[in-house]
XYZ file of C-alpha atoms in Angstrom:
350
model
C 74.706 248.125 243.180
C 72.375 247.135 245.988
C 69.172 248.998 246.817
C 67.035 249.556 249.899
C 63.537 250.846 250.502
C 63.450 254.478 251.617
C 61.690 253.885 254.901
C 57.922 253.567 254.573
C 57.940 255.220 251.130
C 57.463 253.432 247.823
C 60.936 254.522 246.662
C 63.901 252.188 246.227
C 67.272 253.910 246.612
C 70.835 252.817 245.970
C 72.980 252.054 248.995
C 75.143 254.932 247.785
C 73.684 258.438 247.801
C 75.622 261.001 245.760
C 76.251 264.087 247.872
C 76.639 267.411 246.099
C 77.596 270.125 248.558
C 80.933 270.895 246.877
C 79.299 271.619 243.523
C 79.503 275.347 243.037
C 82.691 276.004 245.031
C 85.166 273.154 244.742
C 83.455 271.633 241.713
C 82.157 273.124 238.480
C 79.121 272.277 236.365
C 81.359 270.080 234.215
C 82.624 268.230 237.300
C 79.079 267.658 238.537
C 77.904 266.421 235.132
C 80.806 263.973 235.066
C 80.099 262.747 238.598
C 76.394 262.253 237.936
C 77.046 260.378 234.695
C 79.541 258.048 236.370
C 77.344 257.482 239.425
C 74.331 256.618 237.276
C 76.456 254.219 235.253
C 77.405 252.478 238.501
C 73.754 252.125 239.512
C 73.456 255.101 241.862
C 69.953 256.587 241.625
C 69.958 258.852 244.704
C 71.259 262.461 244.781
C 71.212 264.653 247.887
C 71.423 268.437 247.894
C 70.103 271.460 249.822
C 69.057 275.025 249.230
C 71.972 276.107 251.459
C 74.618 274.550 249.216
C 77.330 275.000 248.020
C 79.552 274.968 251.082
C 81.047 276.722 252.847
C 77.661 278.475 252.947
C 77.536 282.133 251.943
C 75.174 284.560 250.209
C 77.186 284.066 247.013
C 76.962 280.267 247.018
C 73.357 279.948 248.219
C 71.323 277.844 245.781
C 74.213 277.198 243.404
C 74.255 273.443 243.850
C 70.553 273.095 243.137
C 71.076 275.227 240.028
C 73.872 272.927 238.849
C 71.666 269.877 239.326
C 68.836 271.717 237.596
C 71.024 272.376 234.579
C 71.743 268.658 234.372
C 68.037 267.817 234.737
C 67.117 270.232 231.937
C 69.592 268.539 229.591
C 68.614 265.018 230.679
C 64.867 265.297 231.208
C 64.321 261.747 229.975
C 66.334 260.472 232.967
C 64.467 262.478 235.621
C 62.128 259.592 236.433
C 65.093 257.301 237.056
C 66.685 259.398 239.817
C 65.631 260.247 243.351
C 66.372 263.895 244.141
C 66.494 264.877 247.795
C 66.896 268.451 248.926
C 66.530 270.370 252.184
C 65.156 273.598 253.574
C 67.732 275.444 255.675
C 67.034 275.933 259.350
C 67.447 279.152 261.264
C 70.639 281.120 261.793
C 71.776 282.082 258.275
C 70.992 285.767 257.834
C 70.852 285.586 254.041
C 68.187 282.856 254.066
C 64.785 284.206 255.160
C 66.560 286.669 257.475
C 67.804 283.767 259.577
C 64.284 282.839 260.661
C 62.798 279.552 261.801
C 61.323 276.919 259.520
C 57.579 277.583 259.317
C 54.614 276.488 257.226
C 55.009 279.424 254.870
C 58.796 279.090 254.756
C 58.389 275.484 253.585
C 55.923 276.432 250.867
C 58.109 279.290 249.601
C 61.350 277.295 249.801
C 59.879 274.345 247.910
C 58.828 276.615 245.055
C 62.297 278.166 244.898
C 64.027 274.770 244.960
C 61.767 273.461 242.196
C 62.719 276.442 240.060
C 66.449 275.973 240.645
C 66.234 272.189 240.135
C 64.175 272.677 236.951
C 61.816 269.881 237.926
C 58.109 269.558 238.691
C 58.570 267.559 241.881
C 61.065 266.740 244.624
C 61.248 263.075 245.662
C 62.402 263.700 249.241
C 62.138 267.078 250.969
C 64.020 267.337 254.262
C 64.326 269.775 257.162
C 68.052 270.552 257.260
C 68.126 271.129 261.026
C 65.462 271.777 263.685
C 64.413 275.179 264.971
C 65.648 274.140 268.415
C 69.308 273.484 269.229
C 70.206 269.796 269.083
C 73.248 267.678 269.995
C 74.727 267.851 266.508
C 77.858 269.518 265.142
C 79.859 268.537 268.260
C 77.235 269.717 270.747
C 76.693 266.209 272.145
C 78.675 266.810 275.337
C 76.968 267.441 278.709
C 76.786 271.131 279.519
C 76.502 272.284 275.914
C 72.693 272.089 275.851
C 70.023 272.715 278.482
C 66.985 270.659 277.569
C 65.109 271.906 280.636
C 65.100 275.401 279.138
C 63.430 274.256 275.900
C 59.762 275.171 275.456
C 58.664 271.727 274.265
C 55.031 272.741 273.771
C 56.003 275.629 271.529
C 58.393 273.496 269.492
C 55.703 270.856 269.097
C 53.305 273.523 267.845
C 56.006 274.678 265.415
C 56.411 271.102 264.166
C 52.678 270.889 263.486
C 52.875 274.147 261.533
C 55.781 272.745 259.482
C 53.925 269.500 258.779
C 50.954 271.491 257.514
C 53.267 273.270 255.085
C 54.713 269.975 253.911
C 51.205 268.565 253.556
C 50.211 271.454 251.300
C 53.216 270.745 249.077
C 52.505 267.003 248.957
C 48.872 267.617 248.004
C 50.028 270.052 245.303
C 52.281 267.339 243.853
C 55.415 269.372 244.516
C 57.051 266.870 246.872
C 56.543 263.131 247.225
C 57.973 262.376 250.656
C 59.327 264.212 253.697
C 62.359 263.632 255.871
C 64.455 265.013 258.715
C 68.107 265.862 259.159
C 70.217 266.541 262.238
C 67.379 265.639 264.584
C 66.941 263.430 267.633
C 64.685 260.608 268.876
C 62.447 263.190 270.561
C 62.144 265.120 267.313
C 61.352 261.973 265.354
C 58.709 260.940 267.871
C 57.001 264.328 267.851
C 56.785 264.421 264.064
C 55.463 260.844 263.918
C 52.840 261.455 266.592
C 51.673 264.705 265.009
C 51.464 263.138 261.573
C 49.351 260.288 262.894
C 47.110 262.510 265.008
C 46.437 265.076 262.279
C 46.643 262.867 259.176
C 49.724 264.665 257.879
C 52.779 263.321 255.982
C 54.930 260.819 257.846
C 58.659 261.406 257.914
C 60.230 258.553 255.932
C 63.913 259.278 256.567
C 66.518 261.064 258.629
C 70.072 261.965 257.712
C 72.513 262.517 260.554
C 76.279 262.537 260.836
C 77.511 258.983 261.355
C 80.912 257.363 260.924
C 83.633 255.409 262.697
C 84.631 258.711 264.264
C 81.153 259.912 265.210
C 78.607 257.189 265.970
C 76.464 258.792 268.646
C 73.232 257.665 266.909
C 74.059 254.032 267.636
C 72.108 252.369 269.104
C 69.180 254.449 270.332
C 68.239 256.614 267.353
C 68.944 253.881 264.808
C 66.842 251.411 266.805
C 63.925 253.820 266.551
C 64.463 254.243 262.812
C 64.363 250.482 262.255
C 61.185 249.918 264.266
C 59.392 253.028 262.936
C 60.348 252.217 259.325
C 62.414 255.383 258.869
C 65.374 255.270 256.514
C 68.661 256.136 258.220
C 70.981 258.082 255.900
C 74.464 258.749 257.290
C 76.098 261.951 256.141
C 79.855 262.458 256.355
C 80.642 258.729 256.687
C 84.288 259.729 256.131
C 84.098 262.405 258.855
C 84.635 265.195 256.309
C 87.671 263.373 254.927
C 89.293 262.694 258.297
C 89.030 258.906 257.935
C 90.888 258.894 254.613
C 94.024 259.702 256.586
C 94.918 262.674 254.383
C 94.798 265.090 257.321
C 97.084 263.094 259.608
C 99.924 264.959 261.310
C 98.544 268.348 260.347
C 98.594 267.740 256.590
C 96.314 269.923 254.475
C 96.425 268.791 250.824
C 95.928 271.651 248.407
C 92.282 272.099 247.429
C 90.974 269.715 250.124
C 87.922 270.589 252.200
C 89.889 271.413 255.311
C 91.754 274.163 253.449
C 88.468 276.067 253.051
C 87.146 278.437 255.672
C 84.633 276.687 257.987
C 85.754 273.288 256.673
C 89.300 273.499 258.048
C 88.889 270.687 260.526
C 86.453 272.619 262.704
C 85.853 270.324 265.688
C 87.056 267.121 264.021
C 90.807 267.651 264.324
C 91.666 266.495 267.843
C 94.488 264.397 269.294
C 91.944 261.623 269.857
C 90.674 261.694 266.264
C 94.232 261.690 264.937
C 95.025 258.619 267.048
C 91.895 256.725 265.961
C 92.375 257.618 262.295
C 95.988 256.448 262.330
C 94.875 253.053 263.638
C 92.119 252.703 261.024
C 94.543 253.703 258.258
C 97.066 251.091 259.371
C 94.349 248.425 259.501
C 93.155 249.271 255.991
C 96.665 249.039 254.597
C 97.167 245.673 256.286
C 94.217 244.337 254.307
C 95.035 246.025 250.983
C 92.093 248.395 250.867
C 92.088 252.150 251.170
C 91.203 253.850 254.468
C 88.193 255.486 252.785
C 86.925 252.101 251.623
C 87.361 250.622 255.096
C 85.261 253.403 256.635
C 82.566 253.322 253.957
C 82.274 249.542 253.853
C 81.939 249.519 257.643
C 79.187 252.148 257.527
C 77.335 250.247 254.808
C 77.178 247.060 256.903
C 75.861 248.721 260.078
C 72.437 247.276 260.819
C 69.775 249.897 260.132
C 71.714 251.988 257.612
C 69.718 252.535 254.407
C 72.037 254.571 252.169
C 75.293 256.413 252.906
C 75.788 259.912 251.525
C 79.203 260.276 249.928
C 80.848 263.400 248.546
C 83.836 263.598 246.231
C 85.744 266.475 244.687
C 87.576 264.314 242.131
C 86.556 261.428 239.905
C 89.269 259.279 241.452
C 87.695 259.808 244.886
C 84.226 259.037 243.550
C 85.345 255.776 241.964
C 87.187 254.738 245.117
C 84.165 255.533 247.265
C 81.614 253.684 245.144
C 83.939 250.684 244.926
C 83.773 250.476 248.721
C 80.120 249.431 248.550
C 81.084 246.302 246.655
C 83.353 245.165 249.493
C 82.406 242.673 252.178
C 84.601 243.107 255.222
C 85.765 239.831 256.723
C 84.990 238.867 260.289
C 88.647 239.427 261.179
C 88.577 242.980 259.808
C 85.295 243.743 261.546
C 86.710 242.435 264.817
C 89.789 244.633 264.418
C 87.609 247.635 263.628
C 85.493 246.900 266.693
C 88.587 246.882 268.894
C 89.745 250.272 267.595
C 86.219 251.655 267.841
C 85.756 250.555 271.445
C 89.044 252.228 272.369
C 88.060 255.412 270.490
C 84.245 255.585 270.676
C 83.843 259.357 270.251
C 87.137 260.963 269.215
C 85.606 264.383 268.489
């Protein structure tokens, strides 16, 4: 296993980050324990979760994933120091989480305490904002006409960011969190948080996790360039495009128990004629070179300049083993050239 520095923090993380959002719906406590044990044995030291999980999100599943991880921590307290636990505060819009309200200073303080209780730990290594209070070009909103930036009250959002940073600062000073990060944000959001932190001597954001894959690479090059030069770890989530790039959803297939058979995860915006075409070409290329389509996509993501650690999620042990194996692959120049050709012909299939 290879490791990278988590941005400007003092933390070294594995190039594989173990995602956990299926734990509590598609996966049981036993499944999670098995996945964690295997991942640790392979050198993975980085686990990502969120207060909102498990998914699909609902009042019944809220907090379940953190509780599952907490149960593992309680039984393996001697290993706590060896793992990096990242979790996230949910943004606005979910009525069962703080009445759907914005992230605020007090919301951060309260949410951190609740996450610590569920995780059964004294501190959180990386605490992230799951999505901004403002609407951003994520979750397929990157097309012109879907957002009106001129209608955003930038001064108010900047004031809100300062309020949030003050809440994070209180938690850092209390020893409850070590470092802070973003998720589903933009270069403007990154810049505002960095400037405010510097101006007011508040915690610097050390990472950002955004969706990034062969099927959805809108962060390249502009956001990733900023991450590199500002020493912010870039953490791709959904590097398999929610399973699309494995090829298992080609031609309308929906394998029993797969993510796309669950409400809200049933393809959503990812299942388009363009994404089907691109996926078919990537699958054929992988087979030509005797690797799996998932490994092709993950190995490609791992070698993108600026990527720190890719967040993977698996519902079976076979998937987990296949995924982690991908990070031991070095794609040849010929394969990378072939991928580049497909990518250029299908730059944003959904």
